[in-house]
mmCIF file of C-alpha atoms in Angstrom:
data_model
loop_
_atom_site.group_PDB
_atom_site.id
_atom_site.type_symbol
_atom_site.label_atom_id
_atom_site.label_comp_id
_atom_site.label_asym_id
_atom_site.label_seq_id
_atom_site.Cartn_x
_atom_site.Cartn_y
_atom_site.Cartn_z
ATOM 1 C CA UNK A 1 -67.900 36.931 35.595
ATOM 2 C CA UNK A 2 -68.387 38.170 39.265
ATOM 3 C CA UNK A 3 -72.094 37.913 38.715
ATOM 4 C CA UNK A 4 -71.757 34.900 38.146
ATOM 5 C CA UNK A 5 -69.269 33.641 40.628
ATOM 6 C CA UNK A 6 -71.643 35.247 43.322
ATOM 7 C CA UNK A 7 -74.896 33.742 42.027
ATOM 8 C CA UNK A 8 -73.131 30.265 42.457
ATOM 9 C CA UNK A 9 -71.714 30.988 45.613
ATOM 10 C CA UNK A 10 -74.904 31.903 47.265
ATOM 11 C CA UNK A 11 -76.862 28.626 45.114
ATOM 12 C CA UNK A 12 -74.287 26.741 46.861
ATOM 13 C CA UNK A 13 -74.959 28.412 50.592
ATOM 14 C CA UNK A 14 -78.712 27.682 49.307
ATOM 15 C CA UNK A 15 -78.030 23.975 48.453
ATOM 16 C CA UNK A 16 -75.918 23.338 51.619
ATOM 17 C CA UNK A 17 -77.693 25.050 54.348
ATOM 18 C CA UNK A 18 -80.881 23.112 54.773
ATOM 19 C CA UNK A 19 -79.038 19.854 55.264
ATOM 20 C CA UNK A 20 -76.868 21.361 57.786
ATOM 21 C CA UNK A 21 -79.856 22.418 59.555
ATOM 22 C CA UNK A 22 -81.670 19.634 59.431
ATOM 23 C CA UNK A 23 -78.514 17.528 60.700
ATOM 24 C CA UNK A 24 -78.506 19.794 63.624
ATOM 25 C CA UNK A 25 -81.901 20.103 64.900
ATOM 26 C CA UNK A 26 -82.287 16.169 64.805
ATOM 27 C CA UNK A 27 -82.670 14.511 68.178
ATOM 28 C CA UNK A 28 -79.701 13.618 69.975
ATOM 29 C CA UNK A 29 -79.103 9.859 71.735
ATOM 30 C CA UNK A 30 -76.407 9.911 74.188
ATOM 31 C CA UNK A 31 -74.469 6.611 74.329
ATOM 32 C CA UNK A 32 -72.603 5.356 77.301
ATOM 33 C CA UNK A 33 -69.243 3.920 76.548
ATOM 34 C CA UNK A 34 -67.134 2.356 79.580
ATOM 35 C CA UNK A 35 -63.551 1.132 78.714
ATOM 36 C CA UNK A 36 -63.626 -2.493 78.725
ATOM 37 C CA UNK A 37 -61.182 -4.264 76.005
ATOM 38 C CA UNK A 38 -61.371 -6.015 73.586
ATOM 39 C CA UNK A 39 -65.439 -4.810 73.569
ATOM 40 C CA UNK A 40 -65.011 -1.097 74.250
ATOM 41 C CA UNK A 41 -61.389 0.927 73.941
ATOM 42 C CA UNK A 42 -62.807 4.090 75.063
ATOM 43 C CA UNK A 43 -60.116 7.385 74.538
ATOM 44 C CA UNK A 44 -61.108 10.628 75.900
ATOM 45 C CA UNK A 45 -62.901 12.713 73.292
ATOM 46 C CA UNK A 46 -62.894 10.154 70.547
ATOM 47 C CA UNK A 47 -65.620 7.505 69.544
ATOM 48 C CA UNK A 48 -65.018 4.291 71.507
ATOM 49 C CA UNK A 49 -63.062 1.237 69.040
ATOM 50 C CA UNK A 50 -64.130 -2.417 70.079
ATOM 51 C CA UNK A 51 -65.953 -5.015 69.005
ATOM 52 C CA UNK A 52 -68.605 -3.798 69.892
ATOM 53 C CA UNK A 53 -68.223 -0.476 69.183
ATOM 54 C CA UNK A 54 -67.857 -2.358 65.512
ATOM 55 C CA UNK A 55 -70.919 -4.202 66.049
ATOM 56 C CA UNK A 56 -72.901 -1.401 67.267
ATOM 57 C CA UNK A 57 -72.172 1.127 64.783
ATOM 58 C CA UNK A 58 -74.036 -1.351 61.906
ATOM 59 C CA UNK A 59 -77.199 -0.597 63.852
ATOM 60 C CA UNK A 60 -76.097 3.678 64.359
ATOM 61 C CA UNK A 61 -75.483 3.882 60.635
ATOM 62 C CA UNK A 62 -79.309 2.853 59.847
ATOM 63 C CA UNK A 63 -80.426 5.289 63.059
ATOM 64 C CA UNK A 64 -80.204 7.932 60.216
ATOM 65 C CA UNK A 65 -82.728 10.033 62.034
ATOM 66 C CA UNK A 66 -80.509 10.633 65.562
ATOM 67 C CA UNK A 67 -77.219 12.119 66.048
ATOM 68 C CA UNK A 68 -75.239 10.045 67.881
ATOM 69 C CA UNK A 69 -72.977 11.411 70.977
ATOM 70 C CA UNK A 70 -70.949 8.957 73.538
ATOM 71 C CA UNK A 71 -70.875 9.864 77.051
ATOM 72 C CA UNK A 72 -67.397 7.844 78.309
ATOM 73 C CA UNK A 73 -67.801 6.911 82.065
ATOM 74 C CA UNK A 74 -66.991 3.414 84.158
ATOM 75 C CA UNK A 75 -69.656 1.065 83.648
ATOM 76 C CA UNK A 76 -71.305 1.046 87.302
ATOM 77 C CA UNK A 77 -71.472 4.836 86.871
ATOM 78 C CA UNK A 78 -73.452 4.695 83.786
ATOM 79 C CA UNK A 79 -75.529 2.302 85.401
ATOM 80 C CA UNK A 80 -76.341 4.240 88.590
ATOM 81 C CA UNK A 81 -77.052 7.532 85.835
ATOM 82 C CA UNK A 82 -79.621 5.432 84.165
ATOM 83 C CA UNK A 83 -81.573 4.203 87.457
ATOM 84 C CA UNK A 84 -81.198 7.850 88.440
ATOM 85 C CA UNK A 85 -82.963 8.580 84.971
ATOM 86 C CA UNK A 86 -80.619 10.327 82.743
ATOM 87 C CA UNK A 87 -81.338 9.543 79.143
ATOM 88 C CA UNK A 88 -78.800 7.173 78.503
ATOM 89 C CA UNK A 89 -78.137 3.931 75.521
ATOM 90 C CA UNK A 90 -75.955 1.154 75.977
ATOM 91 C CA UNK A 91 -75.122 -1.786 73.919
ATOM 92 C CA UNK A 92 -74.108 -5.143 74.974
ATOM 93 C CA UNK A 93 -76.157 -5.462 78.414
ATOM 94 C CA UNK A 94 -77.422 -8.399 80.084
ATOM 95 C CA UNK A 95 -81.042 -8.909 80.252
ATOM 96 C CA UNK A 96 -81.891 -9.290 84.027
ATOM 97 C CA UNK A 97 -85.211 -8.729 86.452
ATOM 98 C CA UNK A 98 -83.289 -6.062 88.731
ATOM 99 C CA UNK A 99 -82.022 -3.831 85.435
ATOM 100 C CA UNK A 100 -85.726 -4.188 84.012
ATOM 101 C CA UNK A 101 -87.058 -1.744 86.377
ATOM 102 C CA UNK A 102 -84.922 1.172 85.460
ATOM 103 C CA UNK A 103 -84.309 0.002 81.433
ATOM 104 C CA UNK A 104 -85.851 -0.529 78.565
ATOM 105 C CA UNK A 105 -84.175 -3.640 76.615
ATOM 106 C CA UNK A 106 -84.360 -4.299 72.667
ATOM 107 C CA UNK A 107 -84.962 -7.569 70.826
ATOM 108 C CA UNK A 108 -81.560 -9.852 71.276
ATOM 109 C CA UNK A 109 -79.250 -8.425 68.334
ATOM 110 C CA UNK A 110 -75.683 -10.381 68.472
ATOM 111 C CA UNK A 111 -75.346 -13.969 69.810
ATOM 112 C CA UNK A 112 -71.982 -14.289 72.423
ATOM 113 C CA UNK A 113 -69.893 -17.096 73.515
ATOM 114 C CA UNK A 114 -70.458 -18.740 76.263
ATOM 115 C CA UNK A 115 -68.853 -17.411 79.601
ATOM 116 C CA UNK A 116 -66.824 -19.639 81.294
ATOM 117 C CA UNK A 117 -62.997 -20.138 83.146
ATOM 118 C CA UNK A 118 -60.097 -18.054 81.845
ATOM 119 C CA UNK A 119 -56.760 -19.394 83.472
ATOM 120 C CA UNK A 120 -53.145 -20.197 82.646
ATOM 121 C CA UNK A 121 -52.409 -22.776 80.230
ATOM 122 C CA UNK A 122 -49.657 -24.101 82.048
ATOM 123 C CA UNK A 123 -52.511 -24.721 85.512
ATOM 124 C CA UNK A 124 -54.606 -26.686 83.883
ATOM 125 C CA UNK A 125 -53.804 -29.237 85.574
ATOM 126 C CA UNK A 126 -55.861 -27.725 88.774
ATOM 127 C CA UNK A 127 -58.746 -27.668 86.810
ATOM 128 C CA UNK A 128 -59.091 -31.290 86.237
ATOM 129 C CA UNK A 129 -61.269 -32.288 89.369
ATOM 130 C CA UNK A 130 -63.887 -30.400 88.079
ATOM 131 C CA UNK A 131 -64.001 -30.897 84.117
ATOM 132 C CA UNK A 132 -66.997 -32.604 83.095
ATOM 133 C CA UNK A 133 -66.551 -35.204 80.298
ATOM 134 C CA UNK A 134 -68.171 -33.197 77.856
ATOM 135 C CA UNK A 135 -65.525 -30.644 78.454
ATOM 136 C CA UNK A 136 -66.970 -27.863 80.115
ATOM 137 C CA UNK A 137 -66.667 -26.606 83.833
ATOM 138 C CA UNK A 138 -68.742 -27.194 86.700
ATOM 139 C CA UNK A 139 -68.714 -23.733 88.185
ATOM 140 C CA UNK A 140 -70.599 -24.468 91.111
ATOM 141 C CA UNK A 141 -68.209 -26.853 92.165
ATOM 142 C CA UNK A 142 -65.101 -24.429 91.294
ATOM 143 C CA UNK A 143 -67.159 -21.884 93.995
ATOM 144 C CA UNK A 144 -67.146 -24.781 96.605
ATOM 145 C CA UNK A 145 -63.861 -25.519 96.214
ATOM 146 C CA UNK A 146 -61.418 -24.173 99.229
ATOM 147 C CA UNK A 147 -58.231 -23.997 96.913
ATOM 148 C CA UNK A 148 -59.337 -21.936 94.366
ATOM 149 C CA UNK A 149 -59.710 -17.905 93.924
ATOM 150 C CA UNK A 150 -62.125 -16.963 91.220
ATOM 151 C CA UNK A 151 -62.010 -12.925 89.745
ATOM 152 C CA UNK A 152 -65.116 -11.308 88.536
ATOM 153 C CA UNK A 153 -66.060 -7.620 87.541
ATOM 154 C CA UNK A 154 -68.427 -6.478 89.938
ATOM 155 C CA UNK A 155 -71.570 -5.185 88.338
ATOM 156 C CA UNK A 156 -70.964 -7.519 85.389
ATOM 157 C CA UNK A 157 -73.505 -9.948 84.629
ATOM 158 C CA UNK A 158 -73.051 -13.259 83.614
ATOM 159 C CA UNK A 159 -77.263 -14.130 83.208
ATOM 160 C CA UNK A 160 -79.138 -14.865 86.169
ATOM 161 C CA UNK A 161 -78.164 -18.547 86.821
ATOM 162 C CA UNK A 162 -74.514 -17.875 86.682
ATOM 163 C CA UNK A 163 -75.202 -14.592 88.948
ATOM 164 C CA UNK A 164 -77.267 -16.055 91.278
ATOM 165 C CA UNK A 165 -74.151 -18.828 92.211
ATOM 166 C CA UNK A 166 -71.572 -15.850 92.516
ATOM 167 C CA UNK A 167 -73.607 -15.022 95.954
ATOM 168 C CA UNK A 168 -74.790 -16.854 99.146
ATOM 169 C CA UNK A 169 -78.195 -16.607 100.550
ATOM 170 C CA UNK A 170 -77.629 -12.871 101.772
ATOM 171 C CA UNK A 171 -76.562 -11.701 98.882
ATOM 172 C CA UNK A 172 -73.248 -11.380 99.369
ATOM 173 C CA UNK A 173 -70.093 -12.651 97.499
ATOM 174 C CA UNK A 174 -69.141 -16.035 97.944
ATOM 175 C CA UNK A 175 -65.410 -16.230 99.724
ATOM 176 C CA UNK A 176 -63.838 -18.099 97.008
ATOM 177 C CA UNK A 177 -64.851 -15.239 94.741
ATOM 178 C CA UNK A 178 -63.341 -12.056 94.216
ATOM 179 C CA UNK A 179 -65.069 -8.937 92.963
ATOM 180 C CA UNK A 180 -63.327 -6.387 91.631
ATOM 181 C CA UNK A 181 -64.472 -2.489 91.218
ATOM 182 C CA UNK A 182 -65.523 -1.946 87.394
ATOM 183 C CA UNK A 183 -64.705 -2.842 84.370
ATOM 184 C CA UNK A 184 -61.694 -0.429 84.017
ATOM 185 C CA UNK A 185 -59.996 -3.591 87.009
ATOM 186 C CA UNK A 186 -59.908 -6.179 84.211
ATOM 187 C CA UNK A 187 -56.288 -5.352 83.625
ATOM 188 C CA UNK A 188 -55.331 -5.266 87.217
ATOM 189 C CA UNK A 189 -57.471 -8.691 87.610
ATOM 190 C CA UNK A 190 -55.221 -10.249 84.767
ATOM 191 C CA UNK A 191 -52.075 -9.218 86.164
ATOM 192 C CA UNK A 192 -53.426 -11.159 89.394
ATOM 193 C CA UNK A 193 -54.061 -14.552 87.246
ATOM 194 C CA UNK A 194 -50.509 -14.185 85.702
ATOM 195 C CA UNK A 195 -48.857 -13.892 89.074
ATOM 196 C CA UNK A 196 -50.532 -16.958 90.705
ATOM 197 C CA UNK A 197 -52.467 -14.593 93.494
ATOM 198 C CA UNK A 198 -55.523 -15.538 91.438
ATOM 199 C CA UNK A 199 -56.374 -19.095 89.602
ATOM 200 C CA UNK A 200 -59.430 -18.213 87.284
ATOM 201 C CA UNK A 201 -61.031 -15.327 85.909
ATOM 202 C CA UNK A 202 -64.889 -15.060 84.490
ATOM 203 C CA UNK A 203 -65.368 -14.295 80.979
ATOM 204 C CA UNK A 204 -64.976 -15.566 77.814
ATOM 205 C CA UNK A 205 -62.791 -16.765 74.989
ATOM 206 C CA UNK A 206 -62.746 -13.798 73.564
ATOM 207 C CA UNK A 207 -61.100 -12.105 76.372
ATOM 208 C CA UNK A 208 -58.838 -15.269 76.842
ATOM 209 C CA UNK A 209 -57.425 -15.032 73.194
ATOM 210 C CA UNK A 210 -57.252 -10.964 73.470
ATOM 211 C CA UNK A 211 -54.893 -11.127 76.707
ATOM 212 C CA UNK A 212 -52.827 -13.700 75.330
ATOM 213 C CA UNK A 213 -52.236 -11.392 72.321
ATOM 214 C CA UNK A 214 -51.456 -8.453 74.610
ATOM 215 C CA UNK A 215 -48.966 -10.591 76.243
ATOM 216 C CA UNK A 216 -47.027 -12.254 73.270
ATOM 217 C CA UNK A 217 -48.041 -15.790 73.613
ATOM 218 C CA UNK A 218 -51.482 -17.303 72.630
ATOM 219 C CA UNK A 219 -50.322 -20.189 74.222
ATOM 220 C CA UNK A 220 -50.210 -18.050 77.626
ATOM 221 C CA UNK A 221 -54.284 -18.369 78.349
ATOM 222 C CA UNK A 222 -57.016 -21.010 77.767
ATOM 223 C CA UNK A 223 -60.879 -21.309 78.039
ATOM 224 C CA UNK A 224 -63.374 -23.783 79.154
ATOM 225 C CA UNK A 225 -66.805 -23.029 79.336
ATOM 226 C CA UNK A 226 -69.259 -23.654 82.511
ATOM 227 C CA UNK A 227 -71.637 -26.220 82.932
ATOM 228 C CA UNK A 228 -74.420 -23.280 83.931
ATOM 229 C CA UNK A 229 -73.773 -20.977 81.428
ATOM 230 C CA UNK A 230 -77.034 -21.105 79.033
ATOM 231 C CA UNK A 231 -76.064 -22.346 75.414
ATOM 232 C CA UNK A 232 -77.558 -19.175 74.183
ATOM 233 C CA UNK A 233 -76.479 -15.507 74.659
ATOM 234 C CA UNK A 234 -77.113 -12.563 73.096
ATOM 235 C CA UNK A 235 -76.384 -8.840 73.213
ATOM 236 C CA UNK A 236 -79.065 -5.828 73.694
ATOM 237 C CA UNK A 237 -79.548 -2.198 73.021
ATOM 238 C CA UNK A 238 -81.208 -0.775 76.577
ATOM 239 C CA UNK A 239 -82.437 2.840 77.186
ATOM 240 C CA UNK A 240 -83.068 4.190 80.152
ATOM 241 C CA UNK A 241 -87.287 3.345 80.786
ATOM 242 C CA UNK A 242 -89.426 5.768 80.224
ATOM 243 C CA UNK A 243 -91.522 7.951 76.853
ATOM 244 C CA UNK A 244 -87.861 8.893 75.523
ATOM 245 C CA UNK A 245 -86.391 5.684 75.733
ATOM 246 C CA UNK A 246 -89.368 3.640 74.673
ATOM 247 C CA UNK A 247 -89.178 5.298 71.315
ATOM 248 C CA UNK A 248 -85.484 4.426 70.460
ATOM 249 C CA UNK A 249 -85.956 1.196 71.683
ATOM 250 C CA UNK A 250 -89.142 0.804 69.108
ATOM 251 C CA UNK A 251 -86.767 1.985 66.364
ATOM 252 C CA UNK A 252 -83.861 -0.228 67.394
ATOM 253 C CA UNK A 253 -86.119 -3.217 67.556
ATOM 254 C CA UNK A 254 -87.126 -2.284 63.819
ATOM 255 C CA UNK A 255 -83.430 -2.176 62.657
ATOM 256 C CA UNK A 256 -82.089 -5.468 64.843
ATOM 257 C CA UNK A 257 -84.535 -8.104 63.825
ATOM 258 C CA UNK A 258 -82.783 -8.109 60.232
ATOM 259 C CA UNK A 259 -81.083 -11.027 59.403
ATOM 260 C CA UNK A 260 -78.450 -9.693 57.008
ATOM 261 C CA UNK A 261 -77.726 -7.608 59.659
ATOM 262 C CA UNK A 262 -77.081 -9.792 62.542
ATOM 263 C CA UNK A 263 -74.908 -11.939 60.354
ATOM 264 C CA UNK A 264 -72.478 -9.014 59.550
ATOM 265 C CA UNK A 265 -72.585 -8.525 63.498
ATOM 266 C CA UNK A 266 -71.731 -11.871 63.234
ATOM 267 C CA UNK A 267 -68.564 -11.677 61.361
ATOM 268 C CA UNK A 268 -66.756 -9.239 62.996
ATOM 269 C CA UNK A 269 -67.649 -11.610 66.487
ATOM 270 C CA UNK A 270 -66.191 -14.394 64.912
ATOM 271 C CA UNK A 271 -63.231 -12.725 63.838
ATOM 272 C CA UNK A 272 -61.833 -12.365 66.771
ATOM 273 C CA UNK A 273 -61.935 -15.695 67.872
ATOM 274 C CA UNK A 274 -59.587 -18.819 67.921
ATOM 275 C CA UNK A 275 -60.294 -21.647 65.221
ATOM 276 C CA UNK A 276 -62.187 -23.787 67.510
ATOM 277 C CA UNK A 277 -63.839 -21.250 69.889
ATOM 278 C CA UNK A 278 -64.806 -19.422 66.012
ATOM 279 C CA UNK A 279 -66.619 -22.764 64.732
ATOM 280 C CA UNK A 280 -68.615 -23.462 67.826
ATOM 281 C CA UNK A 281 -69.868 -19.420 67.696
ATOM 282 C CA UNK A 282 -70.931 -19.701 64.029
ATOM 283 C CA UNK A 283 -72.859 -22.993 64.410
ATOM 284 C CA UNK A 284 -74.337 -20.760 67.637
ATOM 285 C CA UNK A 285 -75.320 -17.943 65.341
ATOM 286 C CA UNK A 286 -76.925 -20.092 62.507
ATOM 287 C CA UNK A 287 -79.267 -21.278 65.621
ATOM 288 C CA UNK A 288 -80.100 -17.274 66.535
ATOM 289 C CA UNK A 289 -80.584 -16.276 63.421
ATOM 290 C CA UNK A 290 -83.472 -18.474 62.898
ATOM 291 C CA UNK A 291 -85.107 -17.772 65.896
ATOM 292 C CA UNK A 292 -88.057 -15.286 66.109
ATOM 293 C CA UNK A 293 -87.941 -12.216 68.399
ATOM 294 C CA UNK A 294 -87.904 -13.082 71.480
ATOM 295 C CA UNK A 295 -84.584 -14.289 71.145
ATOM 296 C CA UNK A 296 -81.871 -15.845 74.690
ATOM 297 C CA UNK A 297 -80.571 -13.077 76.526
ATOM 298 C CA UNK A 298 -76.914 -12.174 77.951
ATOM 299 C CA UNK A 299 -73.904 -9.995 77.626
ATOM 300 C CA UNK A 300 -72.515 -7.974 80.326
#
């Protein structure tokens, strides 16, 4: 009986140790995760919760060949790490020339909202000079305007049209607008908008219907989309350039061009939407999914 007891013992050891191996000498991708709610909820020495976290993790499951670590750090940081060359992942970044030198950028994976005004319900009333009749926001008027404060995440970026308004010819903020640090600020920036000291915020309904929650009242916050943002976004995988990242990037781009895919990505987007924001999304997503690779850009 102990004969036999040992010889399945050590068949087990035998059975189990190759895999364990194999798990361990696989190459490692290190993912940046900065905390930015409702998209990233980042905890010390956990993996990050989110949407996208959500999102991202259908393309990590079929990345079967990696182990995946997160590397936690404020957004800008990450940033600077990745133009400094550390092999570094992200998910969810903008497309733009300036990041294309230092990143490598997949084939659009998850269409987004539009960006657009987040303000108090109860102001609306200020916005009025400046809806459009098809119900969206001229933001280049809102930046003109000497009445209003506007709050934006520094390093964020909204695509290059919308980005390109948020300065003036030297580059430099424009005085209605209000930059804050990182994305770590948002709270701070909210508290700001619910105070009075600031009258819109940049984002997107998402982040309008996920602060009203926080606070107690979905009536608290509404949306309205700009004029200038494109009627496309998407989200991206980008690795920091170079033989390393090129090859993830290859492998991504073999996993995020599957339709079945995207429209689970899709889902759990659209779940965390309001009714109306939630329709306009899906009939948005019907459009991406069609398209070829190659698809609109955007994110953050």
């Amino acid at each position: 009986m102990r004969q036999h007891l040992f010889f399945r013992a050590c068949l087990g050891m035998l059975l189990t140790w190759p895999v364990n191996v194999l798990a361990d000498d696989l190459p490692v991708i290190h993912w940046g995760a900065a905390h930015f709610p409702p998209f990233w909820q980042v905890e010390d020495n956990q993996p990050p919760k989110g949407i996208f976290a959500e999102v991202q993790q259908l393309v990590l499951d079929q990345l079967s060949d990696y182990q995946h670590q997160f590397d936690h750090s404020n957004f800008n940081r990450l940033l600077l790490e990745m133009q400094q060359g550390k092999p570094l992942c992200l998910f969810g970044l903008t497309k733009t020339p300036e990041r294309q030198t230092y990143l490598m950028f997949s084939e659009p994976f998850l269409p987004l909202p539009a960006y657009g005004a987040i303000f108090k319900q109860s102001e609306k009333h200020k916005l009025e000079p400046f809806l459009l009749p098809d119900g969206r926001l001229s933001l280049r008027s809102l930046l003109n305007s000497q009445n209003l404060l506007l709050g934006h995440i520094g390093g964020r970026s909204l695509g290059p049209d919308i980005d390109a308004l948020l300065v003036d010819g030297r580059g430099r903020p424009r005085p209605t607008l209000v930059p804050f640090m990182n994305t770590q600020s948002y709270q701070p920036m909210m508290g700001m908008l619910l105070k009075g000291r600031l009258d819109i915020i940049l984002g997107n309904a998402i982040e309008a219907r996920y602060y009203s929650a926080k606070y107690d009242s979905e009536d608290l916050l509404s949306f309205l989309p700009f004029e200038e943002s494109p009627p496309h976004f998407s989200a991206h995988f980008a690795c920091t350039t170079g033989a390393w990242g090129q090859q993830i990037i290859a492998n991504i781009n073999r996993i995020v061009t599957n339709n079945a895919l995207i429209l689970a990505g899709v889902e759990r987007m659209a779940a965390h939407m309001l009714s109306d924001n939630r329709r306009a999304y899906l009939q948005q997503a019907d459009t991406f999914s069609q398209l070829s690779p190659g698809r609109p850009q955007g994110a953050m």
